[in-house]
PDB file of C-alpha atoms in Angstrom:
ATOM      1  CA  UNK A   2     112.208  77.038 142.648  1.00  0.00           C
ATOM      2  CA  UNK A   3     111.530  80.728 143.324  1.00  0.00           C
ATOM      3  CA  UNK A   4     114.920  81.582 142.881  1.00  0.00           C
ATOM      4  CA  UNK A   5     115.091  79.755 139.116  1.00  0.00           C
ATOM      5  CA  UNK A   6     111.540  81.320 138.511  1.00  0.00           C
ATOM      6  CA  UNK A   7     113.165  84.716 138.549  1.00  0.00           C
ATOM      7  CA  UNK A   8     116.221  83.696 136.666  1.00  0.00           C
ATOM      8  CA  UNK A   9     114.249  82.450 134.070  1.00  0.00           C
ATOM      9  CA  UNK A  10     112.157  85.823 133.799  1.00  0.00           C
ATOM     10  CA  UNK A  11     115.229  88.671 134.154  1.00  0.00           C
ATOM     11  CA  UNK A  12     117.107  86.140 131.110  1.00  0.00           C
ATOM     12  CA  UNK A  13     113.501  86.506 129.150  1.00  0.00           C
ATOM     13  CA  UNK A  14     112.915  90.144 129.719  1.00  0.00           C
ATOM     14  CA  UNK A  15     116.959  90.638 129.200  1.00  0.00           C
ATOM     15  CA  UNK A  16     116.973  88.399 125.689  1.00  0.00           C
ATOM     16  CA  UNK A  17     113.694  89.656 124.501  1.00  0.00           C
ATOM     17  CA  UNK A  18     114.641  93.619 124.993  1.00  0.00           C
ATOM     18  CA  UNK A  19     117.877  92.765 123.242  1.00  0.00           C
ATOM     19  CA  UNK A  20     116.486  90.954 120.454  1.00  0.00           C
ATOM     20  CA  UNK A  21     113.492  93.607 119.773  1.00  0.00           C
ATOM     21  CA  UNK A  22     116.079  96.519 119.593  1.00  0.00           C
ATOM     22  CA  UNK A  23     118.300  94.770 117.448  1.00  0.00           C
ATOM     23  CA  UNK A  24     115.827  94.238 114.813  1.00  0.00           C
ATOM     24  CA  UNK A  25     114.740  97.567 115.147  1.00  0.00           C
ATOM     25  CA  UNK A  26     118.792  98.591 114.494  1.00  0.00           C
ATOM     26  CA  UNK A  27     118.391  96.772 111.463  1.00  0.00           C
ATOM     27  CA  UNK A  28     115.089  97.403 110.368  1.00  0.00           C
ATOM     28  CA  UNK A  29     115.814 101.289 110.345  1.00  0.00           C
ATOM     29  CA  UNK A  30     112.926 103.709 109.598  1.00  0.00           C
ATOM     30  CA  UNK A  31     113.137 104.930 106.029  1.00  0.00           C
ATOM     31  CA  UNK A  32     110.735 107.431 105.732  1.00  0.00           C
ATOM     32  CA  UNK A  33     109.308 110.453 108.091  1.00  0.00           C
ATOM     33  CA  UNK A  34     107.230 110.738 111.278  1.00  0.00           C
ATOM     34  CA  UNK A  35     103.606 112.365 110.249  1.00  0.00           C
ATOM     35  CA  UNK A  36     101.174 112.614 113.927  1.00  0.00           C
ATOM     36  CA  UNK A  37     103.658 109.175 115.010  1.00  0.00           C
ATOM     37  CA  UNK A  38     103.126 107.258 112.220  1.00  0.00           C
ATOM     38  CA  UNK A  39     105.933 106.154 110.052  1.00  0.00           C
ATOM     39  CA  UNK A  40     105.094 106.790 106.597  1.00  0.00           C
ATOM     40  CA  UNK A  41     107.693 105.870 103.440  1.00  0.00           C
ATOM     41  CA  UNK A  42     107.095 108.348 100.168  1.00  0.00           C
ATOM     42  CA  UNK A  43     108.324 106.481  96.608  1.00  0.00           C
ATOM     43  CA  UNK A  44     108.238 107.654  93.176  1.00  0.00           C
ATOM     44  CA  UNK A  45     107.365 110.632  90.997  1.00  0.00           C
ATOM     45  CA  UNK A  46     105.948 113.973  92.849  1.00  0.00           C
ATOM     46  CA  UNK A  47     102.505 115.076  90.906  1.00  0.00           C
ATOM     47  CA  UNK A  48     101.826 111.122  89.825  1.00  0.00           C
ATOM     48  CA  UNK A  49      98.782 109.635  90.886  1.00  0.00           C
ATOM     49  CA  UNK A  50      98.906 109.023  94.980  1.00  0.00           C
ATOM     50  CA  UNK A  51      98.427 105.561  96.353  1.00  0.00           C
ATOM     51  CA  UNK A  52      98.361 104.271  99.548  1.00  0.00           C
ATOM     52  CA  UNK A  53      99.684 101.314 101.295  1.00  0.00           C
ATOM     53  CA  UNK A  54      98.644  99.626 103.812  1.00  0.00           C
ATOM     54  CA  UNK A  55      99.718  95.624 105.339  1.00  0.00           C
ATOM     55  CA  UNK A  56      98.486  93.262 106.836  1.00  0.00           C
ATOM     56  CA  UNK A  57      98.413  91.334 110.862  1.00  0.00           C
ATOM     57  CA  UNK A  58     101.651  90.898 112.029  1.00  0.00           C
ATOM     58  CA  UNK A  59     103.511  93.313 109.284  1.00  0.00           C
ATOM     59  CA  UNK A  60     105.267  96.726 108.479  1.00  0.00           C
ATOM     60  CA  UNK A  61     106.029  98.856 105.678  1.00  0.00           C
ATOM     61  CA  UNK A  62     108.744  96.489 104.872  1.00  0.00           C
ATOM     62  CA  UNK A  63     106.149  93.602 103.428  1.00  0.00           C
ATOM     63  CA  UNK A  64     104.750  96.357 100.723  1.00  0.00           C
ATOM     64  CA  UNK A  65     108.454  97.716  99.233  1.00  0.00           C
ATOM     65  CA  UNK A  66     109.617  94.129  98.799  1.00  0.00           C
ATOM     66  CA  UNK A  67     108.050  93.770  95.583  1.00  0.00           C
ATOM     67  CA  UNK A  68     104.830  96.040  95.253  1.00  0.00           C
ATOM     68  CA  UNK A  69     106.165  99.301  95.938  1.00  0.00           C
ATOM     69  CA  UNK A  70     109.034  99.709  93.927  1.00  0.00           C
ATOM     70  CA  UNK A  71     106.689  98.325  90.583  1.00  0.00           C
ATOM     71  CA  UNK A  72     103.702 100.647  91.470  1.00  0.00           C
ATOM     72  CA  UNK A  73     106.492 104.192  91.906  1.00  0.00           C
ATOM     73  CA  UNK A  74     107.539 104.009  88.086  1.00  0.00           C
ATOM     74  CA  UNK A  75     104.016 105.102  87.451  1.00  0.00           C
ATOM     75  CA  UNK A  76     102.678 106.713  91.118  1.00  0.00           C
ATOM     76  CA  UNK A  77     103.118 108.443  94.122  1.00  0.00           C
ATOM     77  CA  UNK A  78     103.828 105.349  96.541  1.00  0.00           C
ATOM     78  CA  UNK A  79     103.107 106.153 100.325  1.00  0.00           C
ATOM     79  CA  UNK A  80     103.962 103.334 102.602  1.00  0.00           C
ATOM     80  CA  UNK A  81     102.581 103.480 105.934  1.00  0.00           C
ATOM     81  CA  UNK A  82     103.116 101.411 108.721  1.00  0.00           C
ATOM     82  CA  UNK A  83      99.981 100.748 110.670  1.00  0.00           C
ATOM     83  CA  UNK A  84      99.939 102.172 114.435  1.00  0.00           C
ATOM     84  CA  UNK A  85     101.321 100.052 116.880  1.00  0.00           C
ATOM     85  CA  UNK A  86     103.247  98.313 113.980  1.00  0.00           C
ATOM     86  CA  UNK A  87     106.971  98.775 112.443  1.00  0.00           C
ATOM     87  CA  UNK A  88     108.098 102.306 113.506  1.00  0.00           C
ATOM     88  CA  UNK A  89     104.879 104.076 114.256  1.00  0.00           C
ATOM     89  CA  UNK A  90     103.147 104.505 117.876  1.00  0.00           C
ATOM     90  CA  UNK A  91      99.979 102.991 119.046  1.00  0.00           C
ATOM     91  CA  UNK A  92      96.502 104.412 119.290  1.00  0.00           C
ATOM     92  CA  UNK A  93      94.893 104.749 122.485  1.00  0.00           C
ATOM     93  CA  UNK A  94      91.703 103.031 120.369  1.00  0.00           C
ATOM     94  CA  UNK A  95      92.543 100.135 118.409  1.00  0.00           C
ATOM     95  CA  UNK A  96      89.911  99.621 115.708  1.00  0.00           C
ATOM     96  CA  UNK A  97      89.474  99.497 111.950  1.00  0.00           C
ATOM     97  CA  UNK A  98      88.234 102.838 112.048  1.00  0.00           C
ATOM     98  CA  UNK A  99      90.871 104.682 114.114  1.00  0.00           C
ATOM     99  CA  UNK A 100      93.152 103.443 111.981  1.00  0.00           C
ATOM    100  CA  UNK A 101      91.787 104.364 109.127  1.00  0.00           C
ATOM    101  CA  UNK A 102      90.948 107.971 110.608  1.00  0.00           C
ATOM    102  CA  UNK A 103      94.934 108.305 111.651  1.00  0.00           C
ATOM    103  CA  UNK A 104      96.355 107.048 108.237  1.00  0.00           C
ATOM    104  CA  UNK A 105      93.950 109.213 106.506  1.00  0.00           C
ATOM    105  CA  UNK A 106      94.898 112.346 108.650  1.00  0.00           C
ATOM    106  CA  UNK A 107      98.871 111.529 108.288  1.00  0.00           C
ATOM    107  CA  UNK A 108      98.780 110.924 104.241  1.00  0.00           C
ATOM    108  CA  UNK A 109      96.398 114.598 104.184  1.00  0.00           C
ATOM    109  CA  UNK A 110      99.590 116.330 105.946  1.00  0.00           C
ATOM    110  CA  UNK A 111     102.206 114.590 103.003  1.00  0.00           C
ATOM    111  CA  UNK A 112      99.448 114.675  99.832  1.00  0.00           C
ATOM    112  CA  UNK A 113      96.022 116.307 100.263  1.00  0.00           C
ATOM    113  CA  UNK A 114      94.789 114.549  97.171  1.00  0.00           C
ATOM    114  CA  UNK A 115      92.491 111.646  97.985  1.00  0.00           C
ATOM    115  CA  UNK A 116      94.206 108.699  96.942  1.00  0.00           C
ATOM    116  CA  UNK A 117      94.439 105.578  95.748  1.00  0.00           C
ATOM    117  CA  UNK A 118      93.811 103.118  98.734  1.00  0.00           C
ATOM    118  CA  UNK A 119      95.476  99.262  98.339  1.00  0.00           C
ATOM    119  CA  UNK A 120      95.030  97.171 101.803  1.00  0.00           C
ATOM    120  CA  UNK A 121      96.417  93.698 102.421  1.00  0.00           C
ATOM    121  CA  UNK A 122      94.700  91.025 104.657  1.00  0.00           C
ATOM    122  CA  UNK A 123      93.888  92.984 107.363  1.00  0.00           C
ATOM    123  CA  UNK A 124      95.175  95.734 105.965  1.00  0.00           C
ATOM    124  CA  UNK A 125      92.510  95.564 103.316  1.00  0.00           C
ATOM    125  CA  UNK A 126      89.860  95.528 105.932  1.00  0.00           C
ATOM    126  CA  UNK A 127      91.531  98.638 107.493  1.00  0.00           C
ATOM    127  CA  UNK A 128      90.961 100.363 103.934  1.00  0.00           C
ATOM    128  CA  UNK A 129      87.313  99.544 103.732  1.00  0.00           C
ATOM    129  CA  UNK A 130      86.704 100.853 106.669  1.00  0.00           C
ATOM    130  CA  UNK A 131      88.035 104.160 105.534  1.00  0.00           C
ATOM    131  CA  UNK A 132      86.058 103.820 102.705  1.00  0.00           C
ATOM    132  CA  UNK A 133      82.965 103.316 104.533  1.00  0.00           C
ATOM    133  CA  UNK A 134      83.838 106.123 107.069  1.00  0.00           C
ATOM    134  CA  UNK A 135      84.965 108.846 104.960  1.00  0.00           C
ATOM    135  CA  UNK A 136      84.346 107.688 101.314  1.00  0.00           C
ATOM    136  CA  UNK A 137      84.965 110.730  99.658  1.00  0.00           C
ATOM    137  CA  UNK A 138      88.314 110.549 101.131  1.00  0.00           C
ATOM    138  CA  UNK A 139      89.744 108.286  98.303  1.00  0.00           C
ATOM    139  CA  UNK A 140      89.729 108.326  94.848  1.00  0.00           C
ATOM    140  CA  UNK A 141      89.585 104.360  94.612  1.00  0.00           C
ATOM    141  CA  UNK A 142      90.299 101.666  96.387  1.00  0.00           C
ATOM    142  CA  UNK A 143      92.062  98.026  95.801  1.00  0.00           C
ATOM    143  CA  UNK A 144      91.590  94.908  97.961  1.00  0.00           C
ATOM    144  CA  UNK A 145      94.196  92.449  97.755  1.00  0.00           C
ATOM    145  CA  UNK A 146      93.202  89.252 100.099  1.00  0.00           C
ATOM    146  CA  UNK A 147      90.919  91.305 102.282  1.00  0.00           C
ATOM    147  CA  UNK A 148      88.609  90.112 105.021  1.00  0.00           C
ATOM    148  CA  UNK A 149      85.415  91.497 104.694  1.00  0.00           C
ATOM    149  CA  UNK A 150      82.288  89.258 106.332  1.00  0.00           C
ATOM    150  CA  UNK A 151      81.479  87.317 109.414  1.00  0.00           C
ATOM    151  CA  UNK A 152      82.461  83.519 109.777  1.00  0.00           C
ATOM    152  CA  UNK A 153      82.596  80.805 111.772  1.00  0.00           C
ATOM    153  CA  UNK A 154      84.568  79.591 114.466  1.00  0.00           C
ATOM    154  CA  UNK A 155      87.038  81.621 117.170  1.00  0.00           C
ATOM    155  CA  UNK A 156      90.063  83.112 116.674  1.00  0.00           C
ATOM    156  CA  UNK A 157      92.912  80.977 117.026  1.00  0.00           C
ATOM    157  CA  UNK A 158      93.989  79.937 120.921  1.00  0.00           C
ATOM    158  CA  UNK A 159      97.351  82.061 120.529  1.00  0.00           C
ATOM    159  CA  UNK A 160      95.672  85.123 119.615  1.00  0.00           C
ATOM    160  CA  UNK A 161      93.047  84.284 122.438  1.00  0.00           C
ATOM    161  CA  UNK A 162      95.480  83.868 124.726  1.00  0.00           C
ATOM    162  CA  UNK A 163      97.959  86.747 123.840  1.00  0.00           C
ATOM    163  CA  UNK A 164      94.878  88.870 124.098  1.00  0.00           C
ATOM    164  CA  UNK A 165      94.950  88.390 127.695  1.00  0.00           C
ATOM    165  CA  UNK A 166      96.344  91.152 129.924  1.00  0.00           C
ATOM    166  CA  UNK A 167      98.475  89.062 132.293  1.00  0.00           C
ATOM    167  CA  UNK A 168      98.647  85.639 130.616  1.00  0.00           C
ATOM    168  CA  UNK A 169      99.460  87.251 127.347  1.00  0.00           C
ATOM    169  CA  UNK A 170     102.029  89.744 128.660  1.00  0.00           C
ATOM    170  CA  UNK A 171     103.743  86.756 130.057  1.00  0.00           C
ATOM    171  CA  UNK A 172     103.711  84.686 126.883  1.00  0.00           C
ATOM    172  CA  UNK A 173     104.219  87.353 124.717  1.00  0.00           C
ATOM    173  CA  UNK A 174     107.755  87.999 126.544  1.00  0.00           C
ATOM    174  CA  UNK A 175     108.225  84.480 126.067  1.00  0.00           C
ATOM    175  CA  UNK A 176     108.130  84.304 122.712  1.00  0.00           C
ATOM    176  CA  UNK A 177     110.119  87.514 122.267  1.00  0.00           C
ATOM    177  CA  UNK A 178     112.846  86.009 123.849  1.00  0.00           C
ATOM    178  CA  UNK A 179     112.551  82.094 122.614  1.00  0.00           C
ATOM    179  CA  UNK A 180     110.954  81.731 119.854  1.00  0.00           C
ATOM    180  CA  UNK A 181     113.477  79.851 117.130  1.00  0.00           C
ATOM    181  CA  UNK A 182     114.233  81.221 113.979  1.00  0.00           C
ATOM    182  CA  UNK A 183     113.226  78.234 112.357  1.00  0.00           C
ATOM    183  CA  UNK A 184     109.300  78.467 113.566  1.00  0.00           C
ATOM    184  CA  UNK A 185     109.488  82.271 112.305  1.00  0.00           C
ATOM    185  CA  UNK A 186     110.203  80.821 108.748  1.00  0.00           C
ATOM    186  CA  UNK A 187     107.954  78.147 109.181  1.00  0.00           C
ATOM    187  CA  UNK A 188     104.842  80.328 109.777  1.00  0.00           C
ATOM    188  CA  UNK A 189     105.952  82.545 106.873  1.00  0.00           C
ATOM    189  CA  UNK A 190     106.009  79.818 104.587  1.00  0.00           C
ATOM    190  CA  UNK A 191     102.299  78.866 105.800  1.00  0.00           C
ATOM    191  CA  UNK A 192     101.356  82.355 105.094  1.00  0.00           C
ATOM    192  CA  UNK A 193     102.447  82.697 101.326  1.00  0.00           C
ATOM    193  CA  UNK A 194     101.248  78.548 100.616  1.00  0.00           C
ATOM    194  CA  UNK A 195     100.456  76.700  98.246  1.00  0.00           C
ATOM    195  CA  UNK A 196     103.515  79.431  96.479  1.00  0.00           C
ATOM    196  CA  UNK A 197     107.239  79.233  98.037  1.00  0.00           C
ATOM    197  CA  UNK A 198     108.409  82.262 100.276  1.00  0.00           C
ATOM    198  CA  UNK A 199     109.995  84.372  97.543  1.00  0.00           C
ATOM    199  CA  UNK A 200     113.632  84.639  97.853  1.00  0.00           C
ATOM    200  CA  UNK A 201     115.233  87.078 100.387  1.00  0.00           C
ATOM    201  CA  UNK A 202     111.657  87.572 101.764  1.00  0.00           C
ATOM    202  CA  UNK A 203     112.606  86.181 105.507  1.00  0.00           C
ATOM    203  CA  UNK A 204     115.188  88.653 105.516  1.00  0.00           C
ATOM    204  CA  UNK A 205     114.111  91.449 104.176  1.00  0.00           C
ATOM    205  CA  UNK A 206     110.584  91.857 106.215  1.00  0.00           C
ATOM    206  CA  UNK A 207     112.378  91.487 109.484  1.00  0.00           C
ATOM    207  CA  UNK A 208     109.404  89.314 111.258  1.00  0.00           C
ATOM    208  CA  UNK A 209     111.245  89.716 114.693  1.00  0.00           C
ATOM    209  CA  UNK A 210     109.521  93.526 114.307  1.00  0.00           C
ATOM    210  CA  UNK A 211     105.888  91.789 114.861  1.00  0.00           C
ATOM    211  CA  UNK A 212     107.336  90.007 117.662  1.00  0.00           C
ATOM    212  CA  UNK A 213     108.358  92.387 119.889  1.00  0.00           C
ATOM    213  CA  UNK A 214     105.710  92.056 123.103  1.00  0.00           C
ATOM    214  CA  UNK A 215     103.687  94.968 122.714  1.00  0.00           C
ATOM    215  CA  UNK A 216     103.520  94.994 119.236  1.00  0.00           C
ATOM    216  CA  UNK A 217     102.457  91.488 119.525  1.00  0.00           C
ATOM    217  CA  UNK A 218      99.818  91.643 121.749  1.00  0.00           C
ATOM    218  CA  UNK A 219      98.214  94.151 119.676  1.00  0.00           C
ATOM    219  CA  UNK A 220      98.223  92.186 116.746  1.00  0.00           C
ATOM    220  CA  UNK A 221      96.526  89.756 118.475  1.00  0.00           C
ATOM    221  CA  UNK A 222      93.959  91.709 120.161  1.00  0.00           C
ATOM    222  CA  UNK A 223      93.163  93.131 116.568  1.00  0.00           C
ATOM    223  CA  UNK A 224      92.956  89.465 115.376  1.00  0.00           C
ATOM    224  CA  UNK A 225      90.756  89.002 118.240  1.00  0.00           C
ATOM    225  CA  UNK A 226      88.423  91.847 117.761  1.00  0.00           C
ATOM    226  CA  UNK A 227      88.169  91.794 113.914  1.00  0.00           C
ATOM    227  CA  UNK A 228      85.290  89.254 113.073  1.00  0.00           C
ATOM    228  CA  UNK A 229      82.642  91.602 115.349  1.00  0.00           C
ATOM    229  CA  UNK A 230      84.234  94.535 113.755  1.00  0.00           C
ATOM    230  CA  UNK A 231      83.609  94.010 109.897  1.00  0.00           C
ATOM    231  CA  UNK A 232      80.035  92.542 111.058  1.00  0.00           C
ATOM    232  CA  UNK A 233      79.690  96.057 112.112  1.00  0.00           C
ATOM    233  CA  UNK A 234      80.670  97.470 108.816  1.00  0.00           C
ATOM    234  CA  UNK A 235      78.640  95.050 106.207  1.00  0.00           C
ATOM    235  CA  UNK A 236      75.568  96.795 105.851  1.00  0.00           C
ATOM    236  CA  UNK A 237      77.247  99.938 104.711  1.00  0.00           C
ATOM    237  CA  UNK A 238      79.268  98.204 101.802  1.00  0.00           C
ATOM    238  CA  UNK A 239      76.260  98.400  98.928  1.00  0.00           C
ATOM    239  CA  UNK A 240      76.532 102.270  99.563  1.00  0.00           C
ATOM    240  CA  UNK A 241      80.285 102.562  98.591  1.00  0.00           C
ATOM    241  CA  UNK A 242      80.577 103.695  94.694  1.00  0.00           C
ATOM    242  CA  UNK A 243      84.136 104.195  94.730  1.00  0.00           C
ATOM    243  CA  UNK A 244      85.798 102.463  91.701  1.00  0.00           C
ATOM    244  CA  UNK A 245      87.217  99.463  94.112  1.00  0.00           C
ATOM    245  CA  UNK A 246      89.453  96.474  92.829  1.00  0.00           C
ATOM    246  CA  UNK A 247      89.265  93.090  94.166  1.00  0.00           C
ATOM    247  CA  UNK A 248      92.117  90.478  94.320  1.00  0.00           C
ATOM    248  CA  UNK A 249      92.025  87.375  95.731  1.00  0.00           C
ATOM    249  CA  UNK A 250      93.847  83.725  95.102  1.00  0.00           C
ATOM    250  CA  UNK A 251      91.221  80.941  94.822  1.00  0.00           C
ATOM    251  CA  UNK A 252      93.779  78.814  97.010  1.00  0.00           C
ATOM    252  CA  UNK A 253      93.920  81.492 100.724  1.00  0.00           C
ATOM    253  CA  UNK A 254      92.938  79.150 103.303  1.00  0.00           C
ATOM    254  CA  UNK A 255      93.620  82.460 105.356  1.00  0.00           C
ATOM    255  CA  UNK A 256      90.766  84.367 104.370  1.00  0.00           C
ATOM    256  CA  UNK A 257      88.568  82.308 101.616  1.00  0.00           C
ATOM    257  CA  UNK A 258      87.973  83.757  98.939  1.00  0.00           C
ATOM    258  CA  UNK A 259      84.011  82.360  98.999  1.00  0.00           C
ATOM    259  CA  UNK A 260      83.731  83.789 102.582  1.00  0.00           C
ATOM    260  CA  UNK A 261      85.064  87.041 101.709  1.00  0.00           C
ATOM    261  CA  UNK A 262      85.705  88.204  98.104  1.00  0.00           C
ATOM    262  CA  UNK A 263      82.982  86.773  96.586  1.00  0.00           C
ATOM    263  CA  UNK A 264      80.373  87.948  98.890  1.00  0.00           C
ATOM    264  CA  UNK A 265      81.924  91.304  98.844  1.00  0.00           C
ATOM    265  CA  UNK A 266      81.667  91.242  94.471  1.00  0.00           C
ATOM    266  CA  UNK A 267      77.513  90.694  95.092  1.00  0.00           C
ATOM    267  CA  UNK A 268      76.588  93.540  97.133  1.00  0.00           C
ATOM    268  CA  UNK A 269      78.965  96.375  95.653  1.00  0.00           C
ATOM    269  CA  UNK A 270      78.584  97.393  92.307  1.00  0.00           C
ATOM    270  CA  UNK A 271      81.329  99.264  91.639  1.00  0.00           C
ATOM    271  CA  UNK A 272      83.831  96.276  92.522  1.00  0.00           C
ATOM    272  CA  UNK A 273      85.376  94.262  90.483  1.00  0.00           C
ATOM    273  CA  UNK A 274      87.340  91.001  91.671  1.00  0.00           C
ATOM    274  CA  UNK A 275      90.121  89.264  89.655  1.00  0.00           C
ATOM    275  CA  UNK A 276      90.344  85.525  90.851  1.00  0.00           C
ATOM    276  CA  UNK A 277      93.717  84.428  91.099  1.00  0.00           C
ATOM    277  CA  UNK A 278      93.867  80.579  90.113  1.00  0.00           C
ATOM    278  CA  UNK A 279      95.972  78.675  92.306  1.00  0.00           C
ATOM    279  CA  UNK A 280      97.135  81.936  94.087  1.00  0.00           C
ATOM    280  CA  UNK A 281      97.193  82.033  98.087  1.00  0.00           C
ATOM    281  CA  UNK A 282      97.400  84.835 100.176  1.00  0.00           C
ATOM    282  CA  UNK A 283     100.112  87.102  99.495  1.00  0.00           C
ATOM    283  CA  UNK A 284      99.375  88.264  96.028  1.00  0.00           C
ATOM    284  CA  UNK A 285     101.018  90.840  96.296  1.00  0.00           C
ATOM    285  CA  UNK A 286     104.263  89.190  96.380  1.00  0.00           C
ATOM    286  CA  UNK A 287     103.355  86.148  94.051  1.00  0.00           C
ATOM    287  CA  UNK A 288     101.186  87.827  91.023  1.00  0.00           C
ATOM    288  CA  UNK A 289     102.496  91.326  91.781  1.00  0.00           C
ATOM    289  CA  UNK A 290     101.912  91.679  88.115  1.00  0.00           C
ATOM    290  CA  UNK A 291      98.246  91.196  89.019  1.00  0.00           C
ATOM    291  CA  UNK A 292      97.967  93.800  91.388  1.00  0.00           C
ATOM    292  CA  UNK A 293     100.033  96.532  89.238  1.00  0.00           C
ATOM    293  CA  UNK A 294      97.507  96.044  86.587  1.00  0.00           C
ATOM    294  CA  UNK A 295      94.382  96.636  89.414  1.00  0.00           C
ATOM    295  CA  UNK A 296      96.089  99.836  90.417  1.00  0.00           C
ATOM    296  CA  UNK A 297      95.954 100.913  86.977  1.00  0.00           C
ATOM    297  CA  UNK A 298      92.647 100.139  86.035  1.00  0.00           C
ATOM    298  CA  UNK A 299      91.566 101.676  89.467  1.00  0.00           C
ATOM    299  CA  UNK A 300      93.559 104.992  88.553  1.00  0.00           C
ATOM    300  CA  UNK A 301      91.546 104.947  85.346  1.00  0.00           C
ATOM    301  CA  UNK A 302      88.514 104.046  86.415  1.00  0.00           C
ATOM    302  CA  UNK A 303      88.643 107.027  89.064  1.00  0.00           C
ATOM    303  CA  UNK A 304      89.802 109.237  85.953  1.00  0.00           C
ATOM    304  CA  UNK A 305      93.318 109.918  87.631  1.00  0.00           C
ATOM    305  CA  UNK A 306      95.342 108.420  84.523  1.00  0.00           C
TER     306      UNK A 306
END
C-alpha cells in the first residue's frame, strides 16, 4: 500500500510540474517585468492611462480577450497580472491592499500619471482598495462585477480546504495533475452564465495557469480572506470622490448585484452604476460595449478626454 502511495504521489508531482510548465510555454509573457510583476502596455503613448486588473483565478490574458484591444484605440491600456497570478511573483503579504500598493508602485515606474483604474470581480475589490488607500493615486475608477460588502455564509469547502497548509498542498497537487479538461470548461461556463463562454475563450485564457499549486492555493486563501477584508474597508467608501463607474449584470449569482453594487451606489456619491439586464458576471466579455462606454464617461468625468 505504501509502495502504491508513493507511486501515486511522484506520477502527481511528475504530471502536475509537466502540465504547469507547459501552459506556461504556451501562455508566454507578453509584456515586461516592473518590481516582479508582469505588466502588458497597449495602445497610443500620451492617451489617457488605464489600468487593468482581473479577477480570482485569472491573468492578464482574461482582460486582452476582448476589453483590451477595444479600450487601446482610444487609451493607454496597461494589463497587469495580479501577484502570485499569470507571470508575476507573489507578495510576502497577500491582501487587497498590498496589492493595490504593488500595482500602483509598478504602473508609477511605466506611466506616472494617475490613471484610470477598471477591476474585475475580485479584481474590482483590489481597485477599491487602492482607491481607499491612496485615492489621489487615480484619476477614476470603474467597477465591473466587484465585491464590495459583507455577506452571509462561508466560503466555499474547496477554497476552505485548499486554504489549508498540508491538506491543501496535497489537493492542490492533485488537481494540478488530474483535474479533466472537461471540469475546467465546465466551471468556466458557470462563471460567464446565464451568457455562453464566448468563442475561443477556453483557449485563449489558458485556465491551467490558475491551476498550477501555488498559484492555486493563493487564490483560494484570497477567496478565503476576502469577506473580513472589504468589511474592513466599508466605512471608508462615502469618503471616496473619485469619478467611479459601476457595472454590474442583474443576473451574477457570483457576486449579487443587491449585495454588492447596489449598496455600494447608496453610500458613494460620485458612483454611478449601469445595471446590466440579464447580464452575469463577466461583463466584460459579454457587454464589452458597456464597459468601453464607462471608461469613457469616467475619462470625461475626471476631465482626461
Amino acid at each position: 500500500m505504501l509502495f502504491v502511495l508513493l507511486i501515486l504521489a511522484v506520477a502527481t508531482v511528475a504530471v502536475a510540474t509537466w502540465r504547469g510548465r507547459n501552459v506556461e510555454r504556451i501562455a508566454d509573457a507578453r509584456g515586461q517585468m516592473v518590481n516582479g510583476l508582469h505588466v502588458e502596455s497597449y495602445g497610443p503613448e500620451g492617451a489617457p492611462s488605464v489600468v487593468l486588473i482581473h479577477g480570482a483565478s485569472g491573468s492578464s490574458y482574461d482582460m486582452t480577450f476582448a476589453l483590451a484591444p477595444k479600450l487601446a484605440q482610444d487609451f493607454r491600456v496597461y494589463v497587469v497580472d495580479r501577484p502570485g497570478f499569470g507571470h508575476s511573483v507573489p507578495l510576502a503579504r497577500e491582501g487587497l491592499t498590498a496589492q493595490a500598493t504593488a500595482i500602483r508602485a509598478a504602473i508609477a515606474q511605466i506611466d506616472p500619471r494617475p490613471p484610470i483604474v477598471l477591476g474585475q470581480s475580485y479584481g474590482g475589490a483590489v481597485a477599491l482598495a487602492w482607491a481607499v488607500d491612496a485615492p489621489d493615486c487615480l484619476a477614476a475608477l470603474v467597477l465591473v462585477s466587484a465585491p464590495s460588502h459583507s455577506w452571509k455564509g462561508r466560503p466555499a469547502w474547496l477554497y476552505r480546504l485548499l486554504a489549508t497548509p498540508v491538506t491543501g498542498g496535497v489537493l492542490a497537487w492533485m488537481i494540478a495533475a488530474w483535474v479533466p479538461p472537461a471540469t475546467i470548461t465546465s466551471e468556466i461556463e458557470d462563471v460567464f452564465s446565464p451568457q455562453p463562454t464566448p468563442k475561443g475563450y477556453g483557449a485563449y485564457f489558458q485556465p491551467e495557469m490558475a491551476l498550477r499549486p501555488a498559484t492555486h492555493m493563493l487564490n483560494a486563501r484570497q477567496r478565503v480572506a476576502l469577506k473580513s477584508q472589504l468589511e474592513g474597508m466599508v466605512d471608508a467608501y462615502p469618503a471616496l470622490q473619485m469619478p467611479i463607474e459601476s457595472l454590474h449584470g442583474e443576473a451574477d449569482k457570483i457576486v449579487p448585484i443587491a449585495l454588492h453594487a447596489q449598496p455600494l451606489e447608496a453610500e458613494i456619491t460620485s458612483n454611478h452604476l449601469t445595471t446590466l439586464t440579464g447580464i452575469g458576471h463577466m461583463p466584460h466579455h459579454v457587454a464589452t460595449g458597456a464597459v468601453v462606454q464607462a471608461v469613457m464617461r469616467a475619462a470625461k468625468r475626471a476631465k482626461l478626454m
